[in-house]
C-alpha cells in the first residue's frame, strides 16, 4: 500500500487532523472498553494495565501497522520505540514532578528489568536488519506469555481478586445498564473505526512531510508521531498523578510499553515483514539498533534504579521530583543527539 504525493499544506493538515482524531477515538475506545471490562468483572489492575494501558496504545498499533504495510519500516519502528521512550522519560517524569510516585517492590524488581530484558530481546531479533514472520511470531508469543504472567504475579503479591463493579454486574438485566453496555459497545466499534482511518491519514501526512523538510521517516516516527500517539497516555497519567493514583500511572506506562514493544511491532511485522532492500541494505535505519533500543533499555532499567527503596528493598519506594527532572532532561538530550545524527552533524 503506497501513498501518492500531496502538497506541504495538505500533509500538515493530514497530520493535525490525524493526531486529533487519534486522540479522540482512542479516548472513546478506552472509555467503552473500560465499561465493558468492569461489567465482565475484570479486576482494577487489569483494567489499568491492560484495558487502559493497551487501549491508549491503540494509536501506536494502527500507525505502525499502516506504516509497515506502506513499506515505511523506519516510521513503523520509530513510532513504537519512540513512544516507549517518551512514556518513561516524559510521561513518568512529568507525573513525578506533579506528585512523587510510590512504587511497590513488584514494580521496581520486576517491571523495570522486565521491560529492559524485552528491549534487549527485540535488539537481538532485529540485529540483522530484517524482521521475518517467524521473528514477529516470537515477539507475539513473548507477549502472550508475559502478559498473563505479570498480571498473575501482581494479583498474587497484592492479594487482589477480580470482582464486578458494584451496580454494574448486578444490574445487567436492568434497562439503564443495558443502555450503558450498548453505548459502550458502540463506543468500542466507532472508536476502533476512527482509529484505523485517522492512523491512515496521519501516516500519509507524515510520509510526505518528511519528504518536504528533508528528514528521515525515523525522525518523524520518533518525534512527531511518537509524541502524538502518546498523548492519551500523557493525559491519563497526569490526571492519575493529580489524584495520587500511583499504581495506575505506572501500570498504564508499563502496560503500554509492553504492548508497544511486543504486540505493536509483532503485529506490524507479521502482517508486513521487514525485508532487506534490493541492494542488500537493512530494512530500517541502523540507528534503531545502536541508539534507540539501547536508550529504551536504559530508561527501562531506570524504573528499577529510581523506584527501589535502597534502604529497605522489601518496602515501597518513591520516584521523587529530581528523578522526574532527570528523566525529562534525558529525553531532551536524546532528542538533540537524534537530530545531530540524522542531519549528519554527529
CSV table of C-alpha atoms in Angstrom, one decimal:
chain,number,residue,atom,x,y,z
A,1,UNK,CA,0.0,0.0,0.0
A,2,UNK,CA,1.6,3.2,-1.2
A,3,UNK,CA,0.8,6.9,-0.7
A,4,UNK,CA,0.5,9.4,-3.5
A,5,UNK,CA,2.3,12.8,-3.2
A,6,UNK,CA,0.4,15.7,-1.7
A,7,UNK,CA,1.2,19.3,-1.0
A,8,UNK,CA,3.0,20.5,2.1
A,9,UNK,CA,-0.1,22.3,3.4
A,10,UNK,CA,-2.2,19.2,2.9
A,11,UNK,CA,0.4,17.0,4.6
A,12,UNK,CA,0.4,19.2,7.6
A,13,UNK,CA,-3.4,19.2,7.7
A,14,UNK,CA,-3.4,15.4,7.4
A,15,UNK,CA,-1.0,15.2,10.4
A,16,UNK,CA,-3.0,17.6,12.6
A,17,UNK,CA,-6.4,16.1,11.7
A,18,UNK,CA,-5.0,12.6,12.1
A,19,UNK,CA,-3.5,13.3,15.5
A,20,UNK,CA,-6.7,15.0,16.8
A,21,UNK,CA,-8.8,12.1,15.5
A,22,UNK,CA,-6.4,9.6,17.0
A,23,UNK,CA,-6.6,11.2,20.5
A,24,UNK,CA,-10.4,11.5,20.3
A,25,UNK,CA,-11.0,8.0,19.0
A,26,UNK,CA,-8.6,6.4,21.5
A,27,UNK,CA,-10.4,8.1,24.4
A,28,UNK,CA,-13.7,6.8,23.1
A,29,UNK,CA,-12.3,3.4,22.6
A,30,UNK,CA,-10.8,3.2,26.0
A,31,UNK,CA,-13.9,4.5,27.7
A,32,UNK,CA,-16.1,1.9,26.1
A,33,UNK,CA,-13.6,-0.9,26.7
A,34,UNK,CA,-13.4,0.1,30.4
A,35,UNK,CA,-17.2,-0.1,30.9
A,36,UNK,CA,-17.4,-3.5,29.2
A,37,UNK,CA,-14.4,-4.8,31.3
A,38,UNK,CA,-16.0,-3.7,34.6
A,39,UNK,CA,-19.3,-5.3,33.6
A,40,UNK,CA,-17.5,-8.5,33.0
A,41,UNK,CA,-15.9,-8.4,36.4
A,42,UNK,CA,-12.3,-7.7,35.3
A,43,UNK,CA,-10.0,-6.6,38.2
A,44,UNK,CA,-9.0,-3.0,38.6
A,45,UNK,CA,-5.3,-3.8,37.9
A,46,UNK,CA,-6.2,-5.5,34.6
A,47,UNK,CA,-8.4,-2.5,33.7
A,48,UNK,CA,-5.5,-0.1,34.5
A,49,UNK,CA,-2.7,-2.0,32.8
A,50,UNK,CA,-4.4,-4.0,30.1
A,51,UNK,CA,-7.6,-2.1,29.1
A,52,UNK,CA,-6.4,1.4,29.6
A,53,UNK,CA,-2.6,0.8,29.1
A,54,UNK,CA,-3.2,-1.2,25.9
A,55,UNK,CA,-6.2,0.9,24.8
A,56,UNK,CA,-4.2,4.1,24.9
A,57,UNK,CA,-1.6,2.3,22.7
A,58,UNK,CA,-4.2,1.6,20.0
A,59,UNK,CA,-2.9,4.7,18.1
A,60,UNK,CA,0.6,3.3,18.0
A,61,UNK,CA,-0.7,-0.1,16.8
A,62,UNK,CA,-2.7,1.5,14.0
A,63,UNK,CA,0.1,3.8,12.9
A,64,UNK,CA,2.8,1.1,13.0
A,65,UNK,CA,0.6,-1.3,11.0
A,66,UNK,CA,-0.3,1.2,8.4
A,67,UNK,CA,3.4,2.3,8.1
A,68,UNK,CA,4.6,-1.2,7.8
A,69,UNK,CA,2.0,-2.1,5.1
A,70,UNK,CA,3.0,1.0,3.1
A,71,UNK,CA,6.7,0.0,3.2
A,72,UNK,CA,7.9,2.6,5.8
A,73,UNK,CA,9.8,0.4,8.3
A,74,UNK,CA,11.5,3.3,10.0
A,75,UNK,CA,8.2,5.1,10.6
A,76,UNK,CA,6.7,1.9,11.9
A,77,UNK,CA,9.5,1.1,14.4
A,78,UNK,CA,10.2,4.7,15.2
A,79,UNK,CA,6.6,5.2,16.3
A,80,UNK,CA,6.6,2.1,18.5
A,81,UNK,CA,10.0,2.6,20.1
A,82,UNK,CA,9.8,6.4,20.3
A,83,UNK,CA,6.5,6.1,22.2
A,84,UNK,CA,8.2,3.8,24.7
A,85,UNK,CA,11.0,6.2,25.4
A,86,UNK,CA,8.6,9.1,25.6
A,87,UNK,CA,6.3,7.2,28.0
A,88,UNK,CA,9.1,6.7,30.6
A,89,UNK,CA,11.2,9.8,30.2
A,90,UNK,CA,8.4,12.4,29.7
A,91,UNK,CA,5.2,10.9,31.0
A,92,UNK,CA,6.6,9.3,34.1
A,93,UNK,CA,8.9,12.3,34.5
A,94,UNK,CA,6.1,14.8,34.4
A,95,UNK,CA,3.9,12.6,36.7
A,96,UNK,CA,6.7,12.5,39.3
A,97,UNK,CA,7.0,16.3,39.1
A,98,UNK,CA,3.3,16.6,39.9
A,99,UNK,CA,3.5,14.2,42.7
A,100,UNK,CA,6.3,11.8,43.7
A,101,UNK,CA,5.3,8.2,42.7
A,102,UNK,CA,5.1,5.4,45.2
A,103,UNK,CA,6.5,2.2,43.7
A,104,UNK,CA,5.8,-1.3,45.0
A,105,UNK,CA,8.7,-3.8,45.1
A,106,UNK,CA,7.0,-5.8,42.4
A,107,UNK,CA,7.2,-2.8,40.1
A,108,UNK,CA,10.8,-2.0,40.9
A,109,UNK,CA,12.2,-5.5,40.8
A,110,UNK,CA,10.0,-7.0,38.0
A,111,UNK,CA,8.6,-4.3,35.7
A,112,UNK,CA,11.7,-2.2,35.0
A,113,UNK,CA,14.2,-5.1,34.5
A,114,UNK,CA,11.5,-7.0,32.6
A,115,UNK,CA,11.0,-4.2,30.1
A,116,UNK,CA,14.7,-3.8,29.7
A,117,UNK,CA,15.0,-7.6,29.0
A,118,UNK,CA,12.2,-7.3,26.4
A,119,UNK,CA,14.1,-4.4,24.8
A,120,UNK,CA,17.3,-6.5,24.6
A,121,UNK,CA,15.3,-9.4,23.2
A,122,UNK,CA,14.0,-7.1,20.4
A,123,UNK,CA,17.5,-5.8,19.8
A,124,UNK,CA,18.7,-9.4,19.3
A,125,UNK,CA,15.8,-10.2,16.9
A,126,UNK,CA,16.4,-7.2,14.8
A,127,UNK,CA,20.2,-7.4,14.8
A,128,UNK,CA,20.4,-8.5,11.1
A,129,UNK,CA,18.4,-5.5,9.9
A,130,UNK,CA,15.3,-7.5,9.0
A,131,UNK,CA,12.3,-9.0,10.8
A,132,UNK,CA,10.6,-12.1,9.4
A,133,UNK,CA,7.2,-13.5,10.2
A,134,UNK,CA,8.9,-16.1,12.4
A,135,UNK,CA,10.7,-13.4,14.4
A,136,UNK,CA,7.4,-11.4,14.6
A,137,UNK,CA,5.7,-14.6,15.9
A,138,UNK,CA,8.4,-14.8,18.6
A,139,UNK,CA,7.5,-11.3,19.8
A,140,UNK,CA,3.8,-12.2,19.9
A,141,UNK,CA,4.4,-15.4,21.8
A,142,UNK,CA,6.5,-13.5,24.3
A,143,UNK,CA,3.6,-11.0,24.7
A,144,UNK,CA,1.1,-13.9,25.1
A,145,UNK,CA,3.2,-15.4,27.8
A,146,UNK,CA,4.4,-12.4,29.7
A,147,UNK,CA,1.0,-10.5,29.9
A,148,UNK,CA,-0.9,-13.2,32.0
A,149,UNK,CA,2.3,-14.0,33.9
A,150,UNK,CA,2.7,-10.4,35.1
A,151,UNK,CA,-1.0,-10.0,35.9
A,152,UNK,CA,-0.9,-13.2,37.9
A,153,UNK,CA,2.2,-12.1,39.8
A,154,UNK,CA,0.8,-8.6,40.6
A,155,UNK,CA,-2.5,-10.1,41.9
A,156,UNK,CA,-0.6,-12.7,43.9
A,157,UNK,CA,1.5,-10.0,45.6
A,158,UNK,CA,-1.5,-7.8,46.2
A,159,UNK,CA,-4.0,-10.4,47.1
A,160,UNK,CA,-6.3,-8.8,44.7
A,161,UNK,CA,-9.3,-10.6,43.2
A,162,UNK,CA,-11.4,-9.7,40.3
A,163,UNK,CA,-14.9,-8.6,41.1
A,164,UNK,CA,-17.6,-7.0,39.1
A,165,UNK,CA,-18.1,-3.3,39.7
A,166,UNK,CA,-20.8,-2.6,42.2
A,167,UNK,CA,-24.0,-1.8,40.5
A,168,UNK,CA,-22.8,-2.9,37.1
A,169,UNK,CA,-22.7,-6.7,37.1
A,170,UNK,CA,-25.6,-6.9,39.5
A,171,UNK,CA,-27.8,-4.9,37.3
A,172,UNK,CA,-27.0,-6.3,33.9
A,173,UNK,CA,-30.7,-7.2,33.4
A,174,UNK,CA,-31.8,-3.6,34.0
A,175,UNK,CA,-32.8,-1.2,31.2
A,176,UNK,CA,-30.4,1.5,32.3
A,177,UNK,CA,-27.5,-0.9,32.5
A,178,UNK,CA,-28.4,-2.4,29.1
A,179,UNK,CA,-28.3,1.0,27.5
A,180,UNK,CA,-25.0,1.7,29.2
A,181,UNK,CA,-23.5,-1.5,27.8
A,182,UNK,CA,-24.9,-0.9,24.4
A,183,UNK,CA,-23.4,2.6,24.4
A,184,UNK,CA,-20.0,1.2,25.5
A,185,UNK,CA,-20.2,-1.4,22.6
A,186,UNK,CA,-20.9,1.4,20.1
A,187,UNK,CA,-18.0,3.4,21.6
A,188,UNK,CA,-15.7,0.5,21.0
A,189,UNK,CA,-16.8,0.0,17.4
A,190,UNK,CA,-16.8,3.7,16.4
A,191,UNK,CA,-13.5,4.4,18.3
A,192,UNK,CA,-11.8,1.5,16.5
A,193,UNK,CA,-13.0,2.5,13.1
A,194,UNK,CA,-11.9,6.1,13.6
A,195,UNK,CA,-8.6,4.9,15.0
A,196,UNK,CA,-7.8,3.0,11.8
A,197,UNK,CA,-8.9,5.8,9.5
A,198,UNK,CA,-7.1,8.5,11.3
A,199,UNK,CA,-3.9,6.4,11.5
A,200,UNK,CA,-4.0,6.1,7.7
A,201,UNK,CA,-4.4,9.9,7.3
A,202,UNK,CA,-1.6,10.6,9.8
A,203,UNK,CA,0.9,8.2,8.2
A,204,UNK,CA,0.1,9.7,4.8
A,205,UNK,CA,0.7,13.2,6.0
A,206,UNK,CA,3.9,12.3,8.0
A,207,UNK,CA,5.5,10.5,5.0
A,208,UNK,CA,5.0,13.5,2.7
A,209,UNK,CA,6.0,16.0,5.4
A,210,UNK,CA,9.3,14.1,5.9
A,211,UNK,CA,10.0,14.4,2.2
A,212,UNK,CA,9.3,18.2,2.2
A,213,UNK,CA,11.5,19.0,5.2
A,214,UNK,CA,14.3,16.6,4.2
A,215,UNK,CA,14.4,14.4,7.3
A,216,UNK,CA,14.0,10.6,7.5
A,217,UNK,CA,10.9,8.6,8.3
A,218,UNK,CA,12.7,7.6,11.5
A,219,UNK,CA,13.0,11.2,12.8
A,220,UNK,CA,9.3,11.8,12.1
A,221,UNK,CA,8.3,8.5,13.8
A,222,UNK,CA,10.5,9.1,16.9
A,223,UNK,CA,9.3,12.6,17.4
A,224,UNK,CA,6.0,14.0,15.9
A,225,UNK,CA,4.2,10.6,15.6
A,226,UNK,CA,5.6,9.0,18.8
A,227,UNK,CA,4.6,12.1,20.9
A,228,UNK,CA,1.3,12.5,19.1
A,229,UNK,CA,0.2,8.8,19.6
A,230,UNK,CA,1.4,9.0,23.3
A,231,UNK,CA,-1.0,11.9,24.1
A,232,UNK,CA,-3.6,9.5,25.5
A,233,UNK,CA,-1.1,8.1,27.9
A,234,UNK,CA,0.1,11.6,28.9
A,235,UNK,CA,-3.4,12.8,29.6
A,236,UNK,CA,-4.3,9.7,31.6
A,237,UNK,CA,-1.1,9.8,33.6
A,238,UNK,CA,-1.4,13.5,34.5
A,239,UNK,CA,-5.0,13.0,35.7
A,240,UNK,CA,-4.0,9.9,37.7
A,241,UNK,CA,-1.0,11.6,39.3
A,242,UNK,CA,-3.1,14.5,40.4
A,243,UNK,CA,-5.4,12.1,42.2
A,244,UNK,CA,-2.5,10.2,43.7
A,245,UNK,CA,-3.2,7.0,41.8
A,246,UNK,CA,0.4,5.9,41.7
A,247,UNK,CA,-0.2,2.3,40.6
A,248,UNK,CA,-2.4,3.4,37.8
A,249,UNK,CA,0.2,5.8,36.4
A,250,UNK,CA,2.9,3.1,36.5
A,251,UNK,CA,0.6,0.3,35.4
A,252,UNK,CA,-0.5,2.4,32.4
A,253,UNK,CA,3.0,3.1,31.2
A,254,UNK,CA,4.3,-0.5,31.9
A,255,UNK,CA,1.3,-2.0,30.0
A,256,UNK,CA,1.7,0.5,27.2
A,257,UNK,CA,5.4,-0.2,26.7
A,258,UNK,CA,4.9,-4.0,26.9
A,259,UNK,CA,2.2,-3.7,24.2
A,260,UNK,CA,4.3,-1.4,22.0
A,261,UNK,CA,7.5,-3.4,22.1
A,262,UNK,CA,6.0,-6.9,21.6
A,263,UNK,CA,2.4,-6.6,20.2
A,264,UNK,CA,2.6,-3.5,18.1
A,265,UNK,CA,6.0,-4.4,16.5
A,266,UNK,CA,5.0,-8.1,16.3
A,267,UNK,CA,1.7,-7.5,14.6
A,268,UNK,CA,3.1,-4.8,12.2
A,269,UNK,CA,6.0,-7.1,11.1
A,270,UNK,CA,3.9,-10.2,10.9
A,271,UNK,CA,1.4,-8.5,8.5
A,272,UNK,CA,4.3,-7.0,6.5
A,273,UNK,CA,7.7,-8.5,7.3
A,274,UNK,CA,10.7,-6.1,7.1
A,275,UNK,CA,12.9,-7.5,4.3
A,276,UNK,CA,16.3,-6.3,3.1
A,277,UNK,CA,16.3,-3.9,0.2
A,278,UNK,CA,17.2,-5.0,-3.4
A,279,UNK,CA,20.9,-4.0,-2.8
A,280,UNK,CA,21.0,-6.0,0.4
A,281,UNK,CA,20.7,-3.0,2.8
A,282,UNK,CA,18.8,-3.4,6.1
A,283,UNK,CA,15.1,-2.7,6.0
A,284,UNK,CA,15.4,0.0,8.7
A,285,UNK,CA,17.9,2.6,10.0
A,286,UNK,CA,20.9,1.2,11.9
A,287,UNK,CA,20.3,3.9,14.5
A,288,UNK,CA,17.4,1.8,15.8
A,289,UNK,CA,19.9,-0.8,16.9
A,290,UNK,CA,22.8,1.5,18.0
A,291,UNK,CA,20.8,4.3,19.6
A,292,UNK,CA,17.0,3.9,20.0
A,293,UNK,CA,16.7,0.4,21.5
A,294,UNK,CA,19.7,0.9,23.9
A,295,UNK,CA,18.2,4.2,25.1
A,296,UNK,CA,14.9,2.3,25.7
A,297,UNK,CA,16.8,-0.4,27.7
A,298,UNK,CA,18.5,2.2,29.9
A,299,UNK,CA,15.3,4.1,30.6
A,300,UNK,CA,13.5,0.8,31.5
A,301,UNK,CA,16.3,0.0,34.0
A,302,UNK,CA,15.9,3.5,35.5
A,303,UNK,CA,12.4,2.5,36.7
A,304,UNK,CA,14.3,0.0,38.9
A,305,UNK,CA,17.0,2.4,39.9
A,306,UNK,CA,14.7,5.2,40.8
A,307,UNK,CA,11.8,3.1,42.2
A,308,UNK,CA,13.6,0.8,44.6
A,309,UNK,CA,13.8,1.6,48.3
A,310,UNK,CA,17.6,1.2,48.6
A,311,UNK,CA,17.4,1.2,52.4
A,312,UNK,CA,14.6,-1.3,52.7
A,313,UNK,CA,14.2,-3.2,49.4
A,314,UNK,CA,11.2,-5.2,50.5
A,315,UNK,CA,9.2,-2.0,51.2
A,316,UNK,CA,7.7,0.5,48.7
A,317,UNK,CA,10.0,3.2,47.3
A,318,UNK,CA,9.4,6.6,45.8
A,319,UNK,CA,10.3,8.2,42.5
A,320,UNK,CA,10.9,11.8,43.6
A,321,UNK,CA,10.8,15.1,41.7
A,322,UNK,CA,14.5,15.5,40.9
A,323,UNK,CA,14.4,12.0,39.3
A,324,UNK,CA,11.5,13.2,37.2
A,325,UNK,CA,13.6,16.2,36.1
A,326,UNK,CA,16.4,13.8,35.2
A,327,UNK,CA,14.1,11.7,33.1
A,328,UNK,CA,12.8,14.8,31.2
A,329,UNK,CA,16.3,16.1,30.7
A,330,UNK,CA,17.4,12.7,29.4
A,331,UNK,CA,14.7,12.8,26.7
A,332,UNK,CA,15.8,16.3,25.7
A,333,UNK,CA,19.4,15.1,25.4
A,334,UNK,CA,18.3,12.0,23.4
A,335,UNK,CA,16.3,14.2,21.0
A,336,UNK,CA,19.3,16.5,20.4
A,337,UNK,CA,21.5,13.5,19.7
A,338,UNK,CA,19.0,12.1,17.3
A,339,UNK,CA,18.7,15.3,15.3
A,340,UNK,CA,22.5,15.7,15.2
A,341,UNK,CA,23.0,12.1,13.9
A,342,UNK,CA,20.1,12.2,11.5
A,343,UNK,CA,21.3,15.5,10.0
A,344,UNK,CA,24.9,14.3,9.7
A,345,UNK,CA,26.3,16.7,12.2
A,346,UNK,CA,27.5,13.9,14.6
